JSON list of C-alpha atoms in Angstrom, two decimals:
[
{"chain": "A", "resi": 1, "resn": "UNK", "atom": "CA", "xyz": [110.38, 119.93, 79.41]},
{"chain": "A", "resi": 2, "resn": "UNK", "atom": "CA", "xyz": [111.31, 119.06, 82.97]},
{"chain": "A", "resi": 3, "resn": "UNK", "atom": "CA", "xyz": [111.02, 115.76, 84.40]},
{"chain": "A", "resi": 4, "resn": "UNK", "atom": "CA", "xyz": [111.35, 114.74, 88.08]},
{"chain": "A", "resi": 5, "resn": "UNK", "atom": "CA", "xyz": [111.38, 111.36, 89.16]},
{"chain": "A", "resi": 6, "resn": "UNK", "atom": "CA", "xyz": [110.91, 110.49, 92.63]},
{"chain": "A", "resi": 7, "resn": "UNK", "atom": "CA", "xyz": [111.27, 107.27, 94.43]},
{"chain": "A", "resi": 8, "resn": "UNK", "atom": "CA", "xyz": [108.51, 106.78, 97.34]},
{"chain": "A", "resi": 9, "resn": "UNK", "atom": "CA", "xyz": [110.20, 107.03, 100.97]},
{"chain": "A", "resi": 10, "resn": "UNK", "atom": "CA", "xyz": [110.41, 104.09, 103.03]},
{"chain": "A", "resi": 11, "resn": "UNK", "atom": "CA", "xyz": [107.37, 101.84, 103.87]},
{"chain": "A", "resi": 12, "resn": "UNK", "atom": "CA", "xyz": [106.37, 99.45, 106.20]},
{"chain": "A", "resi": 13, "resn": "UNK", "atom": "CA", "xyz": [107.04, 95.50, 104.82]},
{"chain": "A", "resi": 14, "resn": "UNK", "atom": "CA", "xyz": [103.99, 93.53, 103.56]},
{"chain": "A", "resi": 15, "resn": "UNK", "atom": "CA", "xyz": [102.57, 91.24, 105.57]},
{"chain": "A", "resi": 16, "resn": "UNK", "atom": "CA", "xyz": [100.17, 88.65, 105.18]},
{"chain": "A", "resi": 17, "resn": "UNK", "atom": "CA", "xyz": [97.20, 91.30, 106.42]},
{"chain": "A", "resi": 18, "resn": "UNK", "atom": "CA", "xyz": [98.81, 94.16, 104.68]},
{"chain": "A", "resi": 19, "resn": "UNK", "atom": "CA", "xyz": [99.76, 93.24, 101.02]},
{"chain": "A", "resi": 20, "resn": "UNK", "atom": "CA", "xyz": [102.08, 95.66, 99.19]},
{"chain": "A", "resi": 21, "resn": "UNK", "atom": "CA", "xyz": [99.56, 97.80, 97.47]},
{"chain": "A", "resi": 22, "resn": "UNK", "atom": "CA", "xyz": [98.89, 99.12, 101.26]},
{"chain": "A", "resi": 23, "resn": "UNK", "atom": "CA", "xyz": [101.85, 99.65, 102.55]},
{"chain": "A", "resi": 24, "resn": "UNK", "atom": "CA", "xyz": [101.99, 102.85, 103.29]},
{"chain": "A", "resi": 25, "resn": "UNK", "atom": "CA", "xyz": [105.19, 105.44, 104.69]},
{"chain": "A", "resi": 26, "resn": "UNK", "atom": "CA", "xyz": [107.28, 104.69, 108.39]},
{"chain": "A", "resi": 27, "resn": "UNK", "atom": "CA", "xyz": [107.42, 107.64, 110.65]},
{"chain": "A", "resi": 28, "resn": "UNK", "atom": "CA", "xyz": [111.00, 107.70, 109.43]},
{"chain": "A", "resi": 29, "resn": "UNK", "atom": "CA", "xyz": [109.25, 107.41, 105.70]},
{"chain": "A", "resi": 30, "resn": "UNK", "atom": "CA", "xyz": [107.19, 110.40, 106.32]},
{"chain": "A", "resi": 31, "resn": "UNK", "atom": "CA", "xyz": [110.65, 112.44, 107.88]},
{"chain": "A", "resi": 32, "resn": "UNK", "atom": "CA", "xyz": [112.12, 111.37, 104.51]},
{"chain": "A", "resi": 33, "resn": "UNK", "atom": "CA", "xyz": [109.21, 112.40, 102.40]},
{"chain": "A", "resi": 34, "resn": "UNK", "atom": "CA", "xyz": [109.07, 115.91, 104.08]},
{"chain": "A", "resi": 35, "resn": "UNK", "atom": "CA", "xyz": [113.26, 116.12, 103.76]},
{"chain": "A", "resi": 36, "resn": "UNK", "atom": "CA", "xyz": [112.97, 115.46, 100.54]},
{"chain": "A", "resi": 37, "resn": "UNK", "atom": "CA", "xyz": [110.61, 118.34, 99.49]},
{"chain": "A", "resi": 38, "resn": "UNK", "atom": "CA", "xyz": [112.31, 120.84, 101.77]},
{"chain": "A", "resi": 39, "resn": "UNK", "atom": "CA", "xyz": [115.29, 119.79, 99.71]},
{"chain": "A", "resi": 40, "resn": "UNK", "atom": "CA", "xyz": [113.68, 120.36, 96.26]},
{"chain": "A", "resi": 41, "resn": "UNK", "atom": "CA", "xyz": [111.99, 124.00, 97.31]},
{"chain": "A", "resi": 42, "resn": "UNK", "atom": "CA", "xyz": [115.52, 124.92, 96.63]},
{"chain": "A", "resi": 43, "resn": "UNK", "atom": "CA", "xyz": [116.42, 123.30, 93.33]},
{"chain": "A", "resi": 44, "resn": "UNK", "atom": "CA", "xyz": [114.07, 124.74, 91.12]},
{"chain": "A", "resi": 45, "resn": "UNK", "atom": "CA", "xyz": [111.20, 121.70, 91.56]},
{"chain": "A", "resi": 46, "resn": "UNK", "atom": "CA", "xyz": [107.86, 123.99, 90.38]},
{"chain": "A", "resi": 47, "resn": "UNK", "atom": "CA", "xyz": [105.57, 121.15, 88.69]},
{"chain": "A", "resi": 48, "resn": "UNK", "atom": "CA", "xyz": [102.83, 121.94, 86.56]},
{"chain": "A", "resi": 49, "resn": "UNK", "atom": "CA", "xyz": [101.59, 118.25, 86.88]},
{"chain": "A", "resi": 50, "resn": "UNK", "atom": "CA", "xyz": [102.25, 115.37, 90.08]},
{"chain": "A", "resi": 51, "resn": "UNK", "atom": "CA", "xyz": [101.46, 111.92, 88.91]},
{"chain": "A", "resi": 52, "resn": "UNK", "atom": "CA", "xyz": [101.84, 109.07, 91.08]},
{"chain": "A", "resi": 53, "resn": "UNK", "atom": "CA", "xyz": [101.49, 105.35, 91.35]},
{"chain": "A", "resi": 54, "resn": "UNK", "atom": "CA", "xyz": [98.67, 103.96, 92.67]},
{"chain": "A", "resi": 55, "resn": "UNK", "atom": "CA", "xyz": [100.23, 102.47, 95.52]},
{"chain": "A", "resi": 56, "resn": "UNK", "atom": "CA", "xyz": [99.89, 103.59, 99.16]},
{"chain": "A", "resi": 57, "resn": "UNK", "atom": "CA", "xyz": [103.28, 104.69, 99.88]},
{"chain": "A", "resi": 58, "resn": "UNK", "atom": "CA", "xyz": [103.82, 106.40, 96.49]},
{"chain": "A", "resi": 59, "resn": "UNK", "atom": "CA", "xyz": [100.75, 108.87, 97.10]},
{"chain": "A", "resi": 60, "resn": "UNK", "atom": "CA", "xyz": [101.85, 109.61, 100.47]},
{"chain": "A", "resi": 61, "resn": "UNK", "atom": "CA", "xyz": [104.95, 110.54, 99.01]},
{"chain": "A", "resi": 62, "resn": "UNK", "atom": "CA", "xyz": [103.42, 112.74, 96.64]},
{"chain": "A", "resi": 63, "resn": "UNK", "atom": "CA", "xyz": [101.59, 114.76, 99.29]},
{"chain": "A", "resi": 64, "resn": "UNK", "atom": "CA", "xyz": [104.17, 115.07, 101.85]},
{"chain": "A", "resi": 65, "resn": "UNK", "atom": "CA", "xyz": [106.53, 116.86, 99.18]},
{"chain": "A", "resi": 66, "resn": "UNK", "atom": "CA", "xyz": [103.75, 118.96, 97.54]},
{"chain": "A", "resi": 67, "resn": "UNK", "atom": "CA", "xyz": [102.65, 120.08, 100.86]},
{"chain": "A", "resi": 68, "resn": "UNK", "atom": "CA", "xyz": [106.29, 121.03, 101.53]},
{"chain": "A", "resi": 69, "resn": "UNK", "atom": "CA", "xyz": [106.82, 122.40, 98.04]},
{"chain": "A", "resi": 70, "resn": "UNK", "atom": "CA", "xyz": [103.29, 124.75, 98.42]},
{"chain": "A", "resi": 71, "resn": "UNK", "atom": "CA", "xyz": [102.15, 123.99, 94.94]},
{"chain": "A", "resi": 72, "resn": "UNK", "atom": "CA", "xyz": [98.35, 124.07, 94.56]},
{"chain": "A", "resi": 73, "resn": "UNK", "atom": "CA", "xyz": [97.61, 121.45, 91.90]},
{"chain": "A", "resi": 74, "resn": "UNK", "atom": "CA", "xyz": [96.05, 117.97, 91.57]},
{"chain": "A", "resi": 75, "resn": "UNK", "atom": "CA", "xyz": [97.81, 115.16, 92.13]},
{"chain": "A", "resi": 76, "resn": "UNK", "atom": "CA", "xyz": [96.98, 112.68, 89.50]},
{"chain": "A", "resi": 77, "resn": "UNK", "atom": "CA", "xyz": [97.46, 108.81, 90.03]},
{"chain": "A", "resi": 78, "resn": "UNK", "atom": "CA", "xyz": [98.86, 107.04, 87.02]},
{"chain": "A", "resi": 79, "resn": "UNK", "atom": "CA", "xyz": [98.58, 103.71, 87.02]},
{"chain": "A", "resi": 80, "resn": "UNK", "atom": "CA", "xyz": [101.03, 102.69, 84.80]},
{"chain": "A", "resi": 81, "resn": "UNK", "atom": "CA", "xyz": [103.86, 104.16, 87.16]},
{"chain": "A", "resi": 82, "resn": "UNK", "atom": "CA", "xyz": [102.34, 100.91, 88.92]},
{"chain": "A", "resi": 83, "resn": "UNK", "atom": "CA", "xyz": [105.29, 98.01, 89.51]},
{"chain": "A", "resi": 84, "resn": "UNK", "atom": "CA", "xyz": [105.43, 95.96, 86.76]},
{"chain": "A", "resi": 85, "resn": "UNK", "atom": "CA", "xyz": [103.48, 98.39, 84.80]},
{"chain": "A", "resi": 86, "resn": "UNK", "atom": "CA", "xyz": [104.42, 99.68, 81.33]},
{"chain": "A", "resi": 87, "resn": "UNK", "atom": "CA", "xyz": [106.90, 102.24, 81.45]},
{"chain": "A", "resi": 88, "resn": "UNK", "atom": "CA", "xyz": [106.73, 103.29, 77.64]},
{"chain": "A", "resi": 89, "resn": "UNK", "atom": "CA", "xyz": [102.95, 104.16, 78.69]},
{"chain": "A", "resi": 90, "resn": "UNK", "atom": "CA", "xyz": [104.75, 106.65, 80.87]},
{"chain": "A", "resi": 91, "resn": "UNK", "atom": "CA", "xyz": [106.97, 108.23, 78.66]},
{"chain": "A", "resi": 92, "resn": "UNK", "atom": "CA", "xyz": [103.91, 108.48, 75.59]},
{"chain": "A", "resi": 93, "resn": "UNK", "atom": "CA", "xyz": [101.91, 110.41, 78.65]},
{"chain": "A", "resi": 94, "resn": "UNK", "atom": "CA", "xyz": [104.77, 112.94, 79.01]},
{"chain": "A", "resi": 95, "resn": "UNK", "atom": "CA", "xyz": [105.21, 113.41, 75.36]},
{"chain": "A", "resi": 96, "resn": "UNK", "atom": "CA", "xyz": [101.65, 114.35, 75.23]},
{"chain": "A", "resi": 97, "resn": "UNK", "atom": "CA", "xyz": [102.65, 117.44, 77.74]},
{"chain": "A", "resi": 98, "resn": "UNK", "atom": "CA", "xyz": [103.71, 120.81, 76.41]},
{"chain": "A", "resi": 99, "resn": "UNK", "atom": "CA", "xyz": [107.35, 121.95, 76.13]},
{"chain": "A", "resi": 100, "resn": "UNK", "atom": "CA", "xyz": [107.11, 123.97, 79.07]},
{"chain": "A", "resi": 101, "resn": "UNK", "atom": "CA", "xyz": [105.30, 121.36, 81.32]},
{"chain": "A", "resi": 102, "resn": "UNK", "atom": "CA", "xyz": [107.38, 120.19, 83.98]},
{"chain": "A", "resi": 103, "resn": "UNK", "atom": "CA", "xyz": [106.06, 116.89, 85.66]},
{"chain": "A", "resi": 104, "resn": "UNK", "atom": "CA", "xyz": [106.69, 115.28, 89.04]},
{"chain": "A", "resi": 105, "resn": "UNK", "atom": "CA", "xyz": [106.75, 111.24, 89.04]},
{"chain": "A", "resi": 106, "resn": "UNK", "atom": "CA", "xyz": [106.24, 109.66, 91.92]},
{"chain": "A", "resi": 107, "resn": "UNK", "atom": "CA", "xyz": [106.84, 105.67, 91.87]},
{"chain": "A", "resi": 108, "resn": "UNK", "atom": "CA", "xyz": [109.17, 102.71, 92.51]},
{"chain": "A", "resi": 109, "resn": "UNK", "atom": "CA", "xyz": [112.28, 101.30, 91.09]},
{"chain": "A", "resi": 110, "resn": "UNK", "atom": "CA", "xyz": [113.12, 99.38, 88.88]},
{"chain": "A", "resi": 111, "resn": "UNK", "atom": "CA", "xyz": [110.08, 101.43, 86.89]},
{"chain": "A", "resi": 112, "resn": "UNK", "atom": "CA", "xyz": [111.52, 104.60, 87.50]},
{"chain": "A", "resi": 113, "resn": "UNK", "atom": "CA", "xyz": [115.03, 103.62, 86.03]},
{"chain": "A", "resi": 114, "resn": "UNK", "atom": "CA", "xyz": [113.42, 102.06, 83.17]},
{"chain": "A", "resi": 115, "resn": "UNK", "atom": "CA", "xyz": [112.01, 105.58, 82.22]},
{"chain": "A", "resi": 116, "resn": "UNK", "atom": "CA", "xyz": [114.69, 107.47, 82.74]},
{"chain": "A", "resi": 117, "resn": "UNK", "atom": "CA", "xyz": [116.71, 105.68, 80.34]},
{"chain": "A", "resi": 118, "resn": "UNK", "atom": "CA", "xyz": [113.98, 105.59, 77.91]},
{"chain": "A", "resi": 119, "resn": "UNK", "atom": "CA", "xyz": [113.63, 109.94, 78.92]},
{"chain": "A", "resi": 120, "resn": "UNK", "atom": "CA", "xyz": [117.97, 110.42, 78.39]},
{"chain": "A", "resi": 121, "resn": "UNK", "atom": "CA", "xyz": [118.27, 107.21, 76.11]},
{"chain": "A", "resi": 122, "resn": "UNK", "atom": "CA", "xyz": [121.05, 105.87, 77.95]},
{"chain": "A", "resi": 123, "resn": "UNK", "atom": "CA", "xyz": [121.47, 104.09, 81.24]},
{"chain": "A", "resi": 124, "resn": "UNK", "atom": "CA", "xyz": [120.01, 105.36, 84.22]},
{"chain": "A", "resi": 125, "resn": "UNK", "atom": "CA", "xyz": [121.10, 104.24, 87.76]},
{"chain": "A", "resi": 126, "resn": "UNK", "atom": "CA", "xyz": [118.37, 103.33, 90.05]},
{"chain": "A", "resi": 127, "resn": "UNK", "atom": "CA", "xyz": [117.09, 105.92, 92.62]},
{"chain": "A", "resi": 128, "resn": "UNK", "atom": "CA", "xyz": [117.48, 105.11, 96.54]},
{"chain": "A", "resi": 129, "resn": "UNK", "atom": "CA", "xyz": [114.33, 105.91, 98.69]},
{"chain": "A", "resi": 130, "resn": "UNK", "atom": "CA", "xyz": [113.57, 108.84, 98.76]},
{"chain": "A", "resi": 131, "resn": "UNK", "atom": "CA", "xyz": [115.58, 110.69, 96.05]},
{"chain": "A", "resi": 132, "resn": "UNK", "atom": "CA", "xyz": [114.68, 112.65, 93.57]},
{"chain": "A", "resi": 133, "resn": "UNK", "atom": "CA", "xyz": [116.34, 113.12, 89.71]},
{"chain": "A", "resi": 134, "resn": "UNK", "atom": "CA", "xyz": [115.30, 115.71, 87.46]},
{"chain": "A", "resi": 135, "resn": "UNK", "atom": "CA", "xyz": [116.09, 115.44, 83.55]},
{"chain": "A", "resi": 136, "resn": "UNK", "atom": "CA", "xyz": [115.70, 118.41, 81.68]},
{"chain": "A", "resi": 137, "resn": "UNK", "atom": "CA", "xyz": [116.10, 118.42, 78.02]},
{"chain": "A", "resi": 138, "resn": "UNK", "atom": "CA", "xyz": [117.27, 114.38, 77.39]},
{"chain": "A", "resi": 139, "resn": "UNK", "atom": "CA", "xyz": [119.95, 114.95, 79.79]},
{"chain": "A", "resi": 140, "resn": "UNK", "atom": "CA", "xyz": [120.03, 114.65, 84.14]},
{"chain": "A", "resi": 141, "resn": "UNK", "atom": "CA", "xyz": [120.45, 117.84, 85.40]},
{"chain": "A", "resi": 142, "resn": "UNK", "atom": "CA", "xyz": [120.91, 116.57, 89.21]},
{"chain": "A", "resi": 143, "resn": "UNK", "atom": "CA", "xyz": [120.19, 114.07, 91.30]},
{"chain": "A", "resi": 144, "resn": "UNK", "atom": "CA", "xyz": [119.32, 114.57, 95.07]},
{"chain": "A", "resi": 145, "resn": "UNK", "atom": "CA", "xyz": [118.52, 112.43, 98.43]},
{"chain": "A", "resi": 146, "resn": "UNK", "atom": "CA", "xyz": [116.53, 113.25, 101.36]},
{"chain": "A", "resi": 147, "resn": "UNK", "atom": "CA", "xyz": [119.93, 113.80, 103.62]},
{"chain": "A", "resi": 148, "resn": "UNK", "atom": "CA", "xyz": [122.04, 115.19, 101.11]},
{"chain": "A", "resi": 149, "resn": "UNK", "atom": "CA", "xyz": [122.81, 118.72, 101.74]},
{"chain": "A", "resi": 150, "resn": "UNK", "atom": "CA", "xyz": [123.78, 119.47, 97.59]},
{"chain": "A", "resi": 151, "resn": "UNK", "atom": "CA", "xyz": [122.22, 118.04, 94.68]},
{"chain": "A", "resi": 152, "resn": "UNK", "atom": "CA", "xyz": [124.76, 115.88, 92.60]},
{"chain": "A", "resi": 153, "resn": "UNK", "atom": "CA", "xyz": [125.38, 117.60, 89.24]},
{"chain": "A", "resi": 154, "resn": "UNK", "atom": "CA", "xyz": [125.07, 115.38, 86.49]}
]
């Protein structure tokens, strides 16, 4: 099974009128978003299932890099890839997929850390905004950022 996590792009800071939950992608967030699919077009990113958190800026994430990637299926929001959410949740979803499944999270850090260690069961660095990881197997196969012109080989 493949697994792609994605951190959401960069968002606008919460205010009191506009508490996190809203925040939703910067111009330069949506540029990163779109970067960031282009990127993964050409390293083997075909997901048969796109969940994402809840949150504003993680579904615009999701969209921007589907629409890039030209996959036509549902994205699903999962609200445990919520902050502060349970990340074991996450991992119980994905072991409910099929060995050929390969699914796309889209979320926030330090969530998305927390289940990739639990996926490789060993540490897993944080991802920057706006990069991607895909584990493959119990192992990271790459890691890759919005500007970088190569994945990094794990």
């Amino acid at each position: 099974m493949d697994v792609f996590l994605i951190r959401h792009a960069a968002a606008i800071d919460e205010t009191l009128e506009l508490r996190d939950p809203m925040r939703h992608l910067t111009a330069d967030g949506r540029r990163q978003a779109t970067s960031l699919g282009d990127r993964l077009r050409w390293h083997d990113c075909n997901p048969t299932h796109v969940w994402t958190s809840p949150l504003v800026r993680a579904v615009q994430t999701a969209e921007l890099v589907m629409s890039i990637l030209k996959v036509d299926i549902t994205i699903d929001v999962l609200p445990a890839l919520s902050p502060g959410e349970s990340e074991r949740a996450v991992t119980a979803a994905i072991s409910k997929l099929s060995a050929d499944a390969a699914v796309m999270l889209v979320g926030h850090e330090p969530g998305l850390s927390a289940i990739g260690t639990l996926l490789i069961d060993d540490y897993f660095p944080g991802l920057a905004k706006a990069e991607a990881a895909r584990i493959v197997d119990r192992a990271v196969r790459w890691r890759c950022a919005w500007n970088a012109d190569h994945p990094v080989r794990q």
